[in-house]
Coordinates of C-alpha atoms and ligand atoms in Angstrom, one line a residue:
X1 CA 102.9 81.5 85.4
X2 CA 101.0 85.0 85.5
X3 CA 102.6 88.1 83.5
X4 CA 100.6 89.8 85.5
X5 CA 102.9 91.9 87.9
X6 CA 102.3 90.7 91.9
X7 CA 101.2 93.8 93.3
X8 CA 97.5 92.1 94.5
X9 CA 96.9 89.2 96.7
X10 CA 93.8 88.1 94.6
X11 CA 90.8 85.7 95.8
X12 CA 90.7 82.8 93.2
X13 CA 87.3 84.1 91.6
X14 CA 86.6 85.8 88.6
X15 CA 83.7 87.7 87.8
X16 CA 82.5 87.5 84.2
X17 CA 79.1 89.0 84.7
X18 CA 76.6 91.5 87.0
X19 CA 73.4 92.5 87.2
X20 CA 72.4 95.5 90.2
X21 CA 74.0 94.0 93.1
X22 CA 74.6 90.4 92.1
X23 CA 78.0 89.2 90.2
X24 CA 78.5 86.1 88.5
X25 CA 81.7 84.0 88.2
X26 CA 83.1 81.6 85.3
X27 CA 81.5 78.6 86.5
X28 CA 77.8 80.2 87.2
X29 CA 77.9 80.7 90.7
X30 CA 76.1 83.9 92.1
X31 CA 77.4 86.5 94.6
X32 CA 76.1 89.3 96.4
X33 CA 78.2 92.2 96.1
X34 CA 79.1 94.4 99.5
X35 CA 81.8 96.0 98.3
X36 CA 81.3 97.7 94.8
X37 CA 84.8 97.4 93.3
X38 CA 85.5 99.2 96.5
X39 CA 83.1 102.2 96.3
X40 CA 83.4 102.4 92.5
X41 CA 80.2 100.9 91.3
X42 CA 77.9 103.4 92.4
X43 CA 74.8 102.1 90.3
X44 CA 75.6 98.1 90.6
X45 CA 76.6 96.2 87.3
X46 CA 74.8 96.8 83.9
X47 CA 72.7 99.6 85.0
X48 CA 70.8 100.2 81.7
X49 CA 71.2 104.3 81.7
X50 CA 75.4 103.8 82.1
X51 CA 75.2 101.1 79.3
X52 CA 72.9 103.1 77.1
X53 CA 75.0 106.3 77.8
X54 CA 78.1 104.4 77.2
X55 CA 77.2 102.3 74.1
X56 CA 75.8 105.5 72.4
X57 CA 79.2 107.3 73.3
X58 CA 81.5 104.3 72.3
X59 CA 79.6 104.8 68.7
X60 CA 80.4 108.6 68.6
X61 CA 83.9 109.7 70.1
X62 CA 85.6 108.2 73.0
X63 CA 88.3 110.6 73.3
X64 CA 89.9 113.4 71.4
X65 CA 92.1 115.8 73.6
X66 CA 92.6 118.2 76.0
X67 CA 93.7 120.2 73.2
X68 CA 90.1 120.9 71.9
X69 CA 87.0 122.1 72.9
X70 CA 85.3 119.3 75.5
X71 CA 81.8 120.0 75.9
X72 CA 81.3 117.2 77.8
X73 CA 83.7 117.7 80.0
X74 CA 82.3 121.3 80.3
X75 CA 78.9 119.7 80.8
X76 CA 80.1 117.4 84.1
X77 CA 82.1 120.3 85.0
X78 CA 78.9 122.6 85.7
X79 CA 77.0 119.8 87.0
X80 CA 79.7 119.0 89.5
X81 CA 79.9 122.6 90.2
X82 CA 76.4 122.7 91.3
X83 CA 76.2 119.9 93.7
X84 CA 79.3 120.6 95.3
X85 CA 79.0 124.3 95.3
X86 CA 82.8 124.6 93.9
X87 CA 83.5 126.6 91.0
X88 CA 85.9 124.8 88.6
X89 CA 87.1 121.2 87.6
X90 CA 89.9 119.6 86.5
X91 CA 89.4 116.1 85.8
X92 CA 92.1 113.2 85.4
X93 CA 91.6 109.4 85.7
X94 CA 92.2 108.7 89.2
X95 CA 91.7 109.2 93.4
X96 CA 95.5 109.3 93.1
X97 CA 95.8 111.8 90.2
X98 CA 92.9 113.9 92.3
X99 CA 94.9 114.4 94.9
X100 CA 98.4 115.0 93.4
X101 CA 96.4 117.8 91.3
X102 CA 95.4 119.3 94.8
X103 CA 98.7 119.1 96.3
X104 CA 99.7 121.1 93.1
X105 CA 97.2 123.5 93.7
X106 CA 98.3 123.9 97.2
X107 CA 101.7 124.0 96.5
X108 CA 101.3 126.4 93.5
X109 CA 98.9 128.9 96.3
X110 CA 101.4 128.8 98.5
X111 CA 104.1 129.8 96.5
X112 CA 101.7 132.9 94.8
X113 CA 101.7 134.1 98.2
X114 CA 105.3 134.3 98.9
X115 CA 106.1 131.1 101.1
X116 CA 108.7 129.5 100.1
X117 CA 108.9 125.9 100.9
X118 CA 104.7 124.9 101.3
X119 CA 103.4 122.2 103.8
X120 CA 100.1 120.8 103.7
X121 CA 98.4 119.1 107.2
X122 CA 97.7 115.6 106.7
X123 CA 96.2 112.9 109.0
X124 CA 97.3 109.9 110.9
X125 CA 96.1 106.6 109.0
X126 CA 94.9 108.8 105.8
X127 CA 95.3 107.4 102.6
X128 CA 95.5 109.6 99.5
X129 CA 96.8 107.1 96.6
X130 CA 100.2 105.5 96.2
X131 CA 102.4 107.9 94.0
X132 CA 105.6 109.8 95.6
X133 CA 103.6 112.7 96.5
X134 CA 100.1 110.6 97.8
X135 CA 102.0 108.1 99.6
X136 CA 104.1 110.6 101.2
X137 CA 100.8 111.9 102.4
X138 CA 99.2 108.9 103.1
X139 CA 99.3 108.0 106.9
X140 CA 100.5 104.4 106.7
X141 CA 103.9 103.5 106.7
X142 CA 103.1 100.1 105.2
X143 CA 102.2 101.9 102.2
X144 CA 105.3 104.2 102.1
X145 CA 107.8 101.4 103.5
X146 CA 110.3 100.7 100.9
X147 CA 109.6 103.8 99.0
X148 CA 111.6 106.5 100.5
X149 CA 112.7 109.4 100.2
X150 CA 109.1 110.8 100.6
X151 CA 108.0 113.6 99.3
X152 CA 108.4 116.3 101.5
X153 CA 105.9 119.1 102.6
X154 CA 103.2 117.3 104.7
X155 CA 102.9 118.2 108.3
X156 CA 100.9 114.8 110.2
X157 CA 98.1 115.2 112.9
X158 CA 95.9 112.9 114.7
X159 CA 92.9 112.6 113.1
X160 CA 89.2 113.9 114.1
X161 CA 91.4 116.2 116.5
X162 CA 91.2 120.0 115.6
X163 CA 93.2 121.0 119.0
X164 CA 96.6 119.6 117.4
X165 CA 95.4 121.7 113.8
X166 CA 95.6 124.8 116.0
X167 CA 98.7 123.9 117.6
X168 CA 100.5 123.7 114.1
X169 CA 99.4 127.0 113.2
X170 CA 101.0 128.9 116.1
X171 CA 104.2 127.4 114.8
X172 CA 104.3 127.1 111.5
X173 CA 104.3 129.5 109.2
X174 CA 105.2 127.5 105.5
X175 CA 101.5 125.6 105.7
X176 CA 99.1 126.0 103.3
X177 CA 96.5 123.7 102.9
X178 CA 95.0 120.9 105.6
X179 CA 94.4 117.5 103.6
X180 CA 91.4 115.8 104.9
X181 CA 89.1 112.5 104.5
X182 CA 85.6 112.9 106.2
X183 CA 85.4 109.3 107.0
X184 CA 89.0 107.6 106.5
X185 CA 88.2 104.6 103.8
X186 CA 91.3 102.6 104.0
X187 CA 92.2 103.5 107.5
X188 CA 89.3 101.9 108.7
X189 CA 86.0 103.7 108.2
X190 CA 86.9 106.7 110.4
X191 CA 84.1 109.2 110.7
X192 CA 85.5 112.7 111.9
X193 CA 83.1 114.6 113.9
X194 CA 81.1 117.4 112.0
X195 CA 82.2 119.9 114.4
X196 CA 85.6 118.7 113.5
X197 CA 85.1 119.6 109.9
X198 CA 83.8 123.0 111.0
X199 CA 86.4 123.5 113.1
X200 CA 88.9 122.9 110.2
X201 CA 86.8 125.2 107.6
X202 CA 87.0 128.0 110.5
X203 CA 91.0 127.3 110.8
X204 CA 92.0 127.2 107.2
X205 CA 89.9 130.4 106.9
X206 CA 91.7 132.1 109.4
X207 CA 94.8 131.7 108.5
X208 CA 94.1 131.4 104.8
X209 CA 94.7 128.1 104.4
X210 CA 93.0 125.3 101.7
X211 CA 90.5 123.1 103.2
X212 CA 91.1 120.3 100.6
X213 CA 88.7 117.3 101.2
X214 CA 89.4 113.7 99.4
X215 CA 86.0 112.6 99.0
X216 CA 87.4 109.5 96.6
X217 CA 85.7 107.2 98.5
X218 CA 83.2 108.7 101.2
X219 CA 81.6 110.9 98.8
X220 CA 79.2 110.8 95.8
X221 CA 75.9 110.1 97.9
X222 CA 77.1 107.2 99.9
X223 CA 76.3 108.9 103.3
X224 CA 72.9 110.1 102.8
X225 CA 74.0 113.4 101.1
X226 CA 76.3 114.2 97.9
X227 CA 79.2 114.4 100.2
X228 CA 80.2 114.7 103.8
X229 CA 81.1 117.6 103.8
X230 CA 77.7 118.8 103.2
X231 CA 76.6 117.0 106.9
X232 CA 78.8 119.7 108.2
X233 CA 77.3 122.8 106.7
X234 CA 80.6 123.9 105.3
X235 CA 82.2 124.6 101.8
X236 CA 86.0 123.0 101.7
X237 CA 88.0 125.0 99.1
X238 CA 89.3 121.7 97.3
X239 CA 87.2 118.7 96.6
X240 CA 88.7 115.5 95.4
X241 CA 86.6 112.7 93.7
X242 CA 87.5 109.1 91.6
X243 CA 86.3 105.7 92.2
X244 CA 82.2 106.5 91.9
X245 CA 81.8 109.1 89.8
X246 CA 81.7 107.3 86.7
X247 CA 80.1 103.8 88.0
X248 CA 83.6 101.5 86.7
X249 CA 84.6 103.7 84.1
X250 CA 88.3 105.7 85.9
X251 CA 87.5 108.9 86.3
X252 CA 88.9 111.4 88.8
X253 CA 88.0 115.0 89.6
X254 CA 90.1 117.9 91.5
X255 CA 87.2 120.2 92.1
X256 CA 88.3 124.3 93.3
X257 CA 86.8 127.0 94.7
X258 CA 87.6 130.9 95.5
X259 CA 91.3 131.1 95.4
X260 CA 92.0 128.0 95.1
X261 CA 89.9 127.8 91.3
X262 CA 92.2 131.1 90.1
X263 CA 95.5 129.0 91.1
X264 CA 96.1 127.1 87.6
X265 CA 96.5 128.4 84.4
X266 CA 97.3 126.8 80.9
X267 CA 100.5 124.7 81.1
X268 CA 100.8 124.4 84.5
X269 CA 99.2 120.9 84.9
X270 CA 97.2 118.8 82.6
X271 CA 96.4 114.9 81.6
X272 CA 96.1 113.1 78.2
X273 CA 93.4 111.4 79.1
X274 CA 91.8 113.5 81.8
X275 CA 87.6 114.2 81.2
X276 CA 87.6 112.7 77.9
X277 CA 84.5 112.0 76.2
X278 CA 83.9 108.7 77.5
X279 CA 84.8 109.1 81.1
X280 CA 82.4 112.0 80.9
X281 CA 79.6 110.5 79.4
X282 CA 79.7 108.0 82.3
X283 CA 79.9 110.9 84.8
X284 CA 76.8 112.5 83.5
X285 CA 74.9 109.5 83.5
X286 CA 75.9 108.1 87.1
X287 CA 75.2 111.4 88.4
X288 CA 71.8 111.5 86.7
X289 CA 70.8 107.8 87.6
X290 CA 71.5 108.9 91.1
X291 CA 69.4 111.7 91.5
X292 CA 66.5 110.3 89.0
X293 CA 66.5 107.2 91.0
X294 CA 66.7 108.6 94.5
X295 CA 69.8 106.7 95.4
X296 CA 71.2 109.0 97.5
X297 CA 67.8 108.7 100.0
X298 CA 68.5 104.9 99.2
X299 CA 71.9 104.9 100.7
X300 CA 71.0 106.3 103.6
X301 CA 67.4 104.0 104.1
X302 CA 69.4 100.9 103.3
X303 CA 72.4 101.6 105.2
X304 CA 70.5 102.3 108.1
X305 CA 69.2 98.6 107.6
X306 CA 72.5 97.3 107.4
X307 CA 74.0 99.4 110.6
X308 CA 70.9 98.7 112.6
X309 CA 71.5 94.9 111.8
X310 CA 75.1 94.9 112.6
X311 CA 74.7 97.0 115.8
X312 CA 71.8 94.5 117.2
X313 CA 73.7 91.2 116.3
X314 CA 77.1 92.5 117.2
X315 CA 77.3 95.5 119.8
X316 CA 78.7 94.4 123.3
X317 CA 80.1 91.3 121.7
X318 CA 83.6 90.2 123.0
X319 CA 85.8 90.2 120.1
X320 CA 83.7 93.0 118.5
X321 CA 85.3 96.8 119.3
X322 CA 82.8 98.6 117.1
X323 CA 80.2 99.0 114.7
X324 CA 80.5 102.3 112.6
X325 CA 80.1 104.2 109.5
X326 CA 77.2 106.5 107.8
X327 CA 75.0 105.3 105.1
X328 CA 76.5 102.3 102.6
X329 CA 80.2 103.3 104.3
X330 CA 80.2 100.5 107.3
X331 CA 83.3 99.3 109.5
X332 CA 82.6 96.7 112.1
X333 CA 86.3 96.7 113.9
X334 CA 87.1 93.6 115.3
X335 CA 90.1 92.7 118.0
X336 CA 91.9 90.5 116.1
X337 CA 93.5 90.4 112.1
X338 CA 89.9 88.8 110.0
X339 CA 91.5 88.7 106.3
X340 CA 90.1 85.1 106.7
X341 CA 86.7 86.4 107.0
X342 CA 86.7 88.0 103.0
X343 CA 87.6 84.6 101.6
X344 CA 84.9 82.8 104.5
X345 CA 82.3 85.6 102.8
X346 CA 83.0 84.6 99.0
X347 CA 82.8 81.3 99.9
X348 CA 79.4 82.3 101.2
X349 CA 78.5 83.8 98.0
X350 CA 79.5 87.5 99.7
X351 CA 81.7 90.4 98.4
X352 CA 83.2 92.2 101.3
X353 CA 86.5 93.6 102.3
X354 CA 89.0 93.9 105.6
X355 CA 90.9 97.2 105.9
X356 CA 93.5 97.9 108.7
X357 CA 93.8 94.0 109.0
X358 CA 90.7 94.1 111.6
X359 CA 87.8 96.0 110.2
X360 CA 85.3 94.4 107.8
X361 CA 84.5 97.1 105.1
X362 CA 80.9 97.5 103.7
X363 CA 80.9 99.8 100.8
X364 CA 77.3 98.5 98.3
X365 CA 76.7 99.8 95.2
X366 CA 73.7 102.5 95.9
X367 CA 71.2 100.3 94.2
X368 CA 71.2 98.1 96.8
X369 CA 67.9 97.6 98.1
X370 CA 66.1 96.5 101.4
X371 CA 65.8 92.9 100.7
X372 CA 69.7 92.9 99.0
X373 CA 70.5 94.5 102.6
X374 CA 68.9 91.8 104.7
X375 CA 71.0 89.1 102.7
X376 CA 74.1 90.6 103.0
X377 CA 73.0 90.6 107.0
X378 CA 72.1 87.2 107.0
X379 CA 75.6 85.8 105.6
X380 CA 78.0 88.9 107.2
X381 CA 76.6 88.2 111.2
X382 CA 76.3 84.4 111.1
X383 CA 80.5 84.5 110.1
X384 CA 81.2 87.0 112.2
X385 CA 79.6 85.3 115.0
X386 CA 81.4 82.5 114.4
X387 CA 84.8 84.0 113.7
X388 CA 84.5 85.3 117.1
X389 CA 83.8 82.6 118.5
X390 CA 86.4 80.6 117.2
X391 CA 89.3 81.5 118.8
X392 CA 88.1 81.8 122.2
X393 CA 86.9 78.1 122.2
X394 CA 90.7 77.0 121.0
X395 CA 91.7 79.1 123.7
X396 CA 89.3 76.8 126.5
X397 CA 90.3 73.7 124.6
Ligands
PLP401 C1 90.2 108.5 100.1 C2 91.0 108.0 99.0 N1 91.8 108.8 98.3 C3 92.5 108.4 97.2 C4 92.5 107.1 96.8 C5 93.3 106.7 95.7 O1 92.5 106.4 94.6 P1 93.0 105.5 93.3 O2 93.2 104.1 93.8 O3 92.0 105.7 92.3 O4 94.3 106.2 92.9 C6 91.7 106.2 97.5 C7 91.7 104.8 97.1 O5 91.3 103.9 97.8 C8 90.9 106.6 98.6 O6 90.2 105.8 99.3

C-alpha cells in the first residue's frame, strides 16, 4: 500500500528520464511529451543551459533567506520587470501562492483607500489554485465542494464578457481588483477576446480598480508573445506567474505595477522559501534559453502546425465542438467526457491531458519542433477519430 496521500488519480507510468520533448519510463519505453508537466517544462527535459545553470548553483548556495541581500532574486526581478513592463516582484513557490499574494495586494489597496470589506471580480470556470482564498476564487465548484466556508470577497462573472464587469460597477462599491486568466487553462482553454482584455484595462482604470492577470499557465511565451496580455496592447497592474518560469524547478511570481507595487511593505507578507537562489538561478536561465533560442517565435510557428493539423482533421466532425487555443495552448472540446483518451495516448507513446472532462489539453514544452509537432498529430487525430467514432457505431449496433 502507497503512503502517498490519494489526492491524484495517477496513470501507471513513471518517467525516470527526458531529453527535449521525449520522456522515458522504467522499462525503456519512449514517449512524446504534449503536455509539459502541464505548462511547466518550458525548455523540454535536460536542457543543457538549465542543467549547467543549476548544477553550477547547486555547488554554490541553494538558498539562504529572505532575510539577506538576494541578488539573484534582484537579478530575475529586473529582468521580469522588463518583459512585462511591471515594476516590482515578489516571488514565492507557486501559481497558488501567486495568486493569494495578489489577493493580498488587493485586499491590502482596498483597505489603504478606505473600503472596508474588499471584493475582487472573478470569472466563471477560472481556476486560481486550491487554498481557502484560490479556491474560493476559483470558478469550479468541484474544486471548492467539500471545502466550505469559502473565503469571502469575490464577486463572479461570466467570462470573456465585459457588459456584466460594467454592470457590477454601477452597484458595487467594495470592489477592488478584477481577477482574470487570458485563456482559462483548467477551464478548458478559454481564450477571452483582446477587446475583452482592453475593455477590462479601461474599466479597472476608471474606477481604480487592479487589473490582476494569472498568467500561471498561459503566459511565459506559450502564445507567440511573453504573455497574453501583450496581444492586447495593455499593461494589467498585477501579473501572476509559476509553473514555467523556472522550467520544473517551483517557482512563482506576483509581479506589481503603479499603485499596486507601493501596496506592501516589510512584514506584511513574505515566504521562507520564496526567490531563493536556486529557484532564481532557474528563472534566469529559462528566461534566457527562451529568448537566445527563439522559442517564443517557436511556439507560435509550431503551434500553428499543431492547430492547423487539428482544425483540418477534426473541424465539422460530429462529436467534435471545437478546436481552439493560441500557440502551444490547444483545446480540442469534444461532446462527450474523453478521460479515456489520456490513457489511449500513453498507451500510444503520447503525453496529453483532458480538462473540464471533455477537452483534450495540448500544452508542449517550447522546444518542440516541426517534426515533434507532426508526431504528436499523427498519434492525437488517428485516437480522436476513433474515439468519435466509437460510440456512435455502439449506438447503430
Ligand atoms: C491559471 C492558473 N493559476 C493558478 C494555478 C495554481 O498553480 P499551482 O498548482 O502551482 O498552485 C494554476 C494551476 O494549474 C493555473 O493554471
Amino acid at each position: 500500500m502507497s503512503h502517498v496521500m490519494n489526492t491524484y488519480a495517477r496513470q501507471p507510468v513513471a518517467f525516470v528520464r527526458g531529453q527535449g520533448v521525449w520522456l522515458w519510463d522504467e522499462a525503456g519505453r519512449k514517449y512524446l511529451d504534449a503536455l509539459a508537466g502541464i505548462a511547466v517544462n518550458t525548455l523540454g527535459h535536460n536542457h543543457p543551459r538549465l542543467v549547467r545553470a543549476l548544477t553550477e548553483q547547486i555547488g554554490r548556495i541553494m538558498h539562504s533567506s529572505n532575510l539577506f541581500q538576494m541578488p539573484l532574486q534582484e537579478q530575475a526581478a529586473d529582468r521580469l520587470a522588463q518583459i512585462t513592463g511591471l515594476d516590482e516582484v515578489f516571488f514565492c513557490n507557486s501559481g497558488l501562492e501567486a495568486n493569494e499574494a495578489a489577493i493580498k495586494v488587493a485586499r491590502k489597496y482596498g483597505h489603504d483607500r478606505g473600503v472596508a470589506e474588499p471584493a475582487i471580480i472573478v470569472m466563471e470556470k477560472a481556476f486560481h489554485g486550491r487554498s481557502l482564498a484560490t479556491l474560493s476564487a476559483t470558478g469550479n465548484r468541484k474544486v471548492q465542494a467539500g471545502f466550505e466556508p469559502l473565503v469571502s470577497g469575490f464577486v463572479r462573472v461570466p467570462f470573456n464578457d465585459a457588459e456584466s464587469v460594467r454592470q457590477v460597477a454601477e452597484h458595487d462599491r467594495s470592489v477592488v481588483a478584477v481577477l482574470v486568466e487570458p485563456i482559462q487553462g483548467e477551464g478548458g482553454i478559454n481564450m477571452s477576446s483582446m477587446q475583452y482584455l482592453r475593455e477590462l484595462r479601461e474599466l479597472c482604470s476608471r474606477h481604480r480598480w487592479l487589473l490582476m492577470v494569472d498568467e500561471v499557465q498561459c503566459g511565459l511565451g506559450r502564445t507567440g508573445k511573453w504573455f497574453v496580455y501583450q496581444h492586447a496592447g495593455i499593461r494589467p497592474d498585477v501579473v501572476l506567474l509559476a509553473k514555467g518560469l523556472a522550467s520544473g524547478v517551483p517557482i512563482g511570481a506576483c509581479l506589481a505595477g503603479g499603485p499596486a507595487a507601493e501596496v506592501f511593505q516589510p512584514g506584511t507578507h513574505g515566504s521562507t522559501f520564496g526567490g531563493n537562489p536556486l529557484a532564481c538561478a532557474a528563472a534566469l536561465a529559462t528566461l534566457q534559453a527562451i529568448e537566445n533560442e527563439g522559442l517564443i517565435a517557436n511556439a507560435l510557428r509550431v503551434g500553428e502546425i499543431l492547430l492547423d493539423g487539428l482544425h483540418r482533421a477534426l473541424d465539422a466532425r460530429p462529436g467534435i465542438v471545437e478546436v481552439r487555443g493560441h500557440g502551444l495552448m490547444i483545446g480540442v472540446e469534444l461532446d462527450r467526457p474523453c478521460g479515456d483518451l489520456v490513457g489511449q495516448a500513453l498507451e500510444a507513446g503520447l503525453l496529453i491531458n483532458v480538462t473540464m472532462d471533455k477537452v483534450v489539453r495540448l500544452l508542449p514544452p517550447l522546444v518542440m519542433n516541426e517534426a515533434e509537432a507532426h508526431a504528436v498529430l499523427a498519434i492525437l487525430v488517428p485516437l480522436v477519430l476513433k474515439f468519435i467514432e466509437r460510440p456512435a457505431l455502439a449506438a447503430r449496433a
